[in-house]
mmCIF file of C-alpha atoms in Angstrom:
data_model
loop_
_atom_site.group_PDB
_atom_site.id
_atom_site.type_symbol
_atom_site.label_atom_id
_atom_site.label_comp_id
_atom_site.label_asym_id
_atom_site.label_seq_id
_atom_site.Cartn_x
_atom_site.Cartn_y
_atom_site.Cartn_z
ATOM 1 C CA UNK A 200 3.480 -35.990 -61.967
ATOM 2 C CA UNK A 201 1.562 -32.628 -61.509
ATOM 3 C CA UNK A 202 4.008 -29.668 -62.276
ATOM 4 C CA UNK A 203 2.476 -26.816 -60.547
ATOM 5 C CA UNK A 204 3.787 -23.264 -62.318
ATOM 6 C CA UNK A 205 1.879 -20.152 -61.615
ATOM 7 C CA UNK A 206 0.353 -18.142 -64.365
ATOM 8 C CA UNK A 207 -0.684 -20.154 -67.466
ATOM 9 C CA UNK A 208 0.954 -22.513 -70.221
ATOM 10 C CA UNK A 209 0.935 -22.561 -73.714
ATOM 11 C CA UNK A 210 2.101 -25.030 -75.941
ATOM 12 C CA UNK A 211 2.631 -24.484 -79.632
ATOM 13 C CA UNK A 212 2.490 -26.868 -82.875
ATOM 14 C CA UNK A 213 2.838 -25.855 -86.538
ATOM 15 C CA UNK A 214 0.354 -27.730 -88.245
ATOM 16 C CA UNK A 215 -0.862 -27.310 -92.168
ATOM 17 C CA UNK A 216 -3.957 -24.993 -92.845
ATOM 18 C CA UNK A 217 -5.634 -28.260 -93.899
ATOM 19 C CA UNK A 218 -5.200 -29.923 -90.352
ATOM 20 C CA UNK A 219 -5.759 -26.620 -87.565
ATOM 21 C CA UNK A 220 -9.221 -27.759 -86.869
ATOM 22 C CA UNK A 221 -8.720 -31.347 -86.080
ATOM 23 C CA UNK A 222 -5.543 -30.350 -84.341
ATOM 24 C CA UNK A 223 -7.497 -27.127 -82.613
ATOM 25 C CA UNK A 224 -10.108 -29.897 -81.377
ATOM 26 C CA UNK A 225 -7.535 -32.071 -80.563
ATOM 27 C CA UNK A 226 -5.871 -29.564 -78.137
ATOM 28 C CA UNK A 227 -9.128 -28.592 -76.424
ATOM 29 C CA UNK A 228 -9.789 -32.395 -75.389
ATOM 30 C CA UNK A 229 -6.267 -32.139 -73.665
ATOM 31 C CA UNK A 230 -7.457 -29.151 -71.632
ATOM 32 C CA UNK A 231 -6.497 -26.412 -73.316
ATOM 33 C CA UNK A 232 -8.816 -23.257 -72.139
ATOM 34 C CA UNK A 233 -8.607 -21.626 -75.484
ATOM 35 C CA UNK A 234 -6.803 -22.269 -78.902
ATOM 36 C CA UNK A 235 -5.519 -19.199 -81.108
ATOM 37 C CA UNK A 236 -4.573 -19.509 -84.935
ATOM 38 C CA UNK A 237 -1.968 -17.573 -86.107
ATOM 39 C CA UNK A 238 0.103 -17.549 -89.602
ATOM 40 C CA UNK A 239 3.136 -19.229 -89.258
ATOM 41 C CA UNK A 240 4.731 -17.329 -92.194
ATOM 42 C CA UNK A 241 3.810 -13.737 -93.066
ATOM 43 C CA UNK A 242 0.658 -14.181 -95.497
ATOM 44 C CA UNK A 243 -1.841 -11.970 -94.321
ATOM 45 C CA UNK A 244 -5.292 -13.057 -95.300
ATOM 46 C CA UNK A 245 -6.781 -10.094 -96.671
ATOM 47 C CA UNK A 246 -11.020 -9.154 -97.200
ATOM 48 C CA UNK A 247 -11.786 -12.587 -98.308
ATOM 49 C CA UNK A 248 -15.735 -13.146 -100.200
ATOM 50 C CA UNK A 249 -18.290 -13.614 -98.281
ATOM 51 C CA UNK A 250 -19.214 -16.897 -96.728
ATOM 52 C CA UNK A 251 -14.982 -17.960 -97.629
ATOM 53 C CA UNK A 252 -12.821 -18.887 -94.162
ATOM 54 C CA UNK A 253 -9.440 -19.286 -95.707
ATOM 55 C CA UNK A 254 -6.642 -19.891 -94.018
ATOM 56 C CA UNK A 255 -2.719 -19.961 -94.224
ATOM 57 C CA UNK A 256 -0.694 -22.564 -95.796
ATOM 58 C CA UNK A 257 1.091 -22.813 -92.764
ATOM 59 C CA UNK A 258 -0.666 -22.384 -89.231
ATOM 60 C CA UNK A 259 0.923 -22.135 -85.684
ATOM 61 C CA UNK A 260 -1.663 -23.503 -83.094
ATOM 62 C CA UNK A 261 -1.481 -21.762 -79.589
ATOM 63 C CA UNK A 262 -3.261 -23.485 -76.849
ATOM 64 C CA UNK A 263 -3.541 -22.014 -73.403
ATOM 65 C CA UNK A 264 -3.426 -24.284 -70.136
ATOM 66 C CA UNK A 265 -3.750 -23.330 -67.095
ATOM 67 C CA UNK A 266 -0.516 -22.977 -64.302
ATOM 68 C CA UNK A 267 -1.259 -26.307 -62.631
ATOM 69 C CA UNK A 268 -1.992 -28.391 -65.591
ATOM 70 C CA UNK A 269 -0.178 -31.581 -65.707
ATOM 71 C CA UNK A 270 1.651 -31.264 -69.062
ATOM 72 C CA UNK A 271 2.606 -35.360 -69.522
ATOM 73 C CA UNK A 272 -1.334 -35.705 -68.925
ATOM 74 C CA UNK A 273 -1.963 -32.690 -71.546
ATOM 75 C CA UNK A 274 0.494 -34.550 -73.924
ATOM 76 C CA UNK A 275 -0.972 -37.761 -73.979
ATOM 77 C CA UNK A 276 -4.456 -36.478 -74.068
ATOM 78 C CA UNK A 277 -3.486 -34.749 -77.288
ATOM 79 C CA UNK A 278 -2.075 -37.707 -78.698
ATOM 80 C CA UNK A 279 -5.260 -39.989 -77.898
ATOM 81 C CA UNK A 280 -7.310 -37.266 -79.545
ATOM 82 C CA UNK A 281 -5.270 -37.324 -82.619
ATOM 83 C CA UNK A 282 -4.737 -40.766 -83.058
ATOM 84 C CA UNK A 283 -4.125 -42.793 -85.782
ATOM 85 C CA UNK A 284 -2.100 -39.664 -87.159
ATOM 86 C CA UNK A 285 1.241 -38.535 -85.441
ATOM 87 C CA UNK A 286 1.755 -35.474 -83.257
ATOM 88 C CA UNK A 287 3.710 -32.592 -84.525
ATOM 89 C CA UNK A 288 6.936 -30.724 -83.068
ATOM 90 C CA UNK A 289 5.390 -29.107 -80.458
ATOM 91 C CA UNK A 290 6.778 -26.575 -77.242
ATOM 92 C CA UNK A 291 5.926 -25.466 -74.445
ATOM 93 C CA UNK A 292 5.944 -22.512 -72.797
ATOM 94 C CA UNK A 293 5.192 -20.531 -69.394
ATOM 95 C CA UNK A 294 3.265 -17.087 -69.303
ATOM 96 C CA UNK A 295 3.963 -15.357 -65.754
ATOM 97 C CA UNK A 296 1.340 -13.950 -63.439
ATOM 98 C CA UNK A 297 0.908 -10.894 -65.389
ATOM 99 C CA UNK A 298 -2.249 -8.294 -64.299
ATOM 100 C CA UNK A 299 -3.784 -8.858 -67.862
ATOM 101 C CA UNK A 300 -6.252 -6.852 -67.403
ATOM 102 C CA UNK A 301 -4.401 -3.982 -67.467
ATOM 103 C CA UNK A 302 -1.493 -4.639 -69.526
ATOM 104 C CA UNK A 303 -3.681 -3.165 -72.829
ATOM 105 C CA UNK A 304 -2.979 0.114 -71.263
ATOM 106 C CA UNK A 305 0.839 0.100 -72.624
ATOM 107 C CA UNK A 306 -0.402 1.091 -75.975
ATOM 108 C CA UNK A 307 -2.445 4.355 -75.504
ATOM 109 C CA UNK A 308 -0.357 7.308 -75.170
ATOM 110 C CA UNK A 309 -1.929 10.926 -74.964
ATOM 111 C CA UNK A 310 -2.593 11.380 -78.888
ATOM 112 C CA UNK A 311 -2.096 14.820 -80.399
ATOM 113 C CA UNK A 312 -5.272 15.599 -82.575
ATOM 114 C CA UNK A 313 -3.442 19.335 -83.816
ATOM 115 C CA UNK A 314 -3.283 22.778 -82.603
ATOM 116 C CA UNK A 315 -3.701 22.514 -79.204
ATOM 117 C CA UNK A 316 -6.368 19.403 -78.920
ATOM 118 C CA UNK A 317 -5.103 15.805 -77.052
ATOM 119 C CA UNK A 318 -6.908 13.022 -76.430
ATOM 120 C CA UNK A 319 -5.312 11.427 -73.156
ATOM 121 C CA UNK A 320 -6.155 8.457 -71.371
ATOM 122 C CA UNK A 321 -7.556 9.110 -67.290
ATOM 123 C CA UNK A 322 -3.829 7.056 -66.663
ATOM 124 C CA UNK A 323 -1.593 9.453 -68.385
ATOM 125 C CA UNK A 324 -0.692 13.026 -67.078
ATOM 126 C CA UNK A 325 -1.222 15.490 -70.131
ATOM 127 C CA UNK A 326 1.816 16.630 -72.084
ATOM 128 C CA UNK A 327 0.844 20.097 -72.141
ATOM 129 C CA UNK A 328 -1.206 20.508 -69.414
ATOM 130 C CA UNK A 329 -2.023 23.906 -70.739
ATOM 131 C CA UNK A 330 -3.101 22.631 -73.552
ATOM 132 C CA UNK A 331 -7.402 21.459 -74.476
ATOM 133 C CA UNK A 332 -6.694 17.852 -73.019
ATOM 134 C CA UNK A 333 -9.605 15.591 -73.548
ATOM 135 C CA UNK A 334 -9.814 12.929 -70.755
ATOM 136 C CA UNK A 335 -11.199 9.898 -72.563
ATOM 137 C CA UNK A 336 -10.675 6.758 -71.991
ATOM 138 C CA UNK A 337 -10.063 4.572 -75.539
ATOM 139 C CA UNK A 338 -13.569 2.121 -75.747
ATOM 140 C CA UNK A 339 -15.912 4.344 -74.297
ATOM 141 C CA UNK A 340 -17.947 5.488 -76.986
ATOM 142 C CA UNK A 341 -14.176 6.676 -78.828
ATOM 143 C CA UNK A 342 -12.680 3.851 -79.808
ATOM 144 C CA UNK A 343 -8.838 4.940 -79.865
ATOM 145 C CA UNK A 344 -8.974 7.877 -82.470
ATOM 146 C CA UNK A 345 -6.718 6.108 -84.792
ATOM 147 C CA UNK A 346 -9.763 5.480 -87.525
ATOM 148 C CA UNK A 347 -9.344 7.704 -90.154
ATOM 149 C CA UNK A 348 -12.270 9.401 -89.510
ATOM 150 C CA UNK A 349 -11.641 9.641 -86.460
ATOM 151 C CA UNK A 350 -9.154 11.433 -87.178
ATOM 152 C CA UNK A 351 -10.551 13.796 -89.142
ATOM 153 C CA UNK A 352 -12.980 14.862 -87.375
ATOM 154 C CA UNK A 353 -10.320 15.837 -84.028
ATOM 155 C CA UNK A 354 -8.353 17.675 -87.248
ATOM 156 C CA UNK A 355 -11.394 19.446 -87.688
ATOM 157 C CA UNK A 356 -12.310 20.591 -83.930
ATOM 158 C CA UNK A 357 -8.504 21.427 -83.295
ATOM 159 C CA UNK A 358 -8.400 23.934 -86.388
#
């Protein structure tokens, strides 16, 4: 049976940090597009030493299917790949036609650098339009102007 959704699907599993890659494989040779790690607790893995991949105790596995996958066919794919062991509590979950492209833009807001100086995005209108508003867009040579540097340095020309 082929459920057809629009958007994509995602389905979840909370595996040990000792067993994401062979479950991270595992989902992949069900049909998963693309497989994201994330801590399932709140144990942020901080500058580890160089050549060290650590990773948390506990890890929630995120693999993204497309609309139109057949999840019964996804399931027992994932279960073939990781046979002899069992398959763990898993969910699934629909993501909506969303214009992902754009949706990034929801988090830069016209940033005030002092005195009279903004930085604003080409989609937002200025706050104070008579104010020195920089149109620049965040990635183009900028970044977002939240690096402490950054930030200095727009200190420094608004002064």
């Amino acid at each position: 049976m082929n459920d057809s959704r629009p958007g994509w699907q995602q389905l979840s599993l909370m595996v040990s940090g000792a067993d994401a890659e062979r479950h991270s494989d595992a989902l992949l040779a069900a049909g998963a597009l693309a497989v994201t790690l994330s801590d399932a607790g709140d144990n942020p893995v901080l500058e580890p030493p160089p050549g060290e991949t650590p990773l948390w105790e506990q890890v929630c596995l995120t693999g993204l299917f497309a609309g139109d996958c057949d999840r019964t066919d996804a399931w027992l794919q994932l279960a073939a790949a990781l046979l002899p062991g069992p398959v763990p509590a898993a969910r699934w979950s629909e993501l909506g036609e969303r214009p992902w492209n754009d949706l990034w833009r929801e988090h830069f807001r016209p940033r005030h650098c002092g005195g009279h100086l903004w930085i604003c995005p080409s989609w937002c209108d200025p706050p104070e339009p008579a104010a020195v508003n920089l149109l620049l867009d965040p990635g183009l040579a900028f970044g977002s102007g939240d690096h402490p540097t950054t930030a200095l340095c727009l200190e420094w020309l608004a002064a």
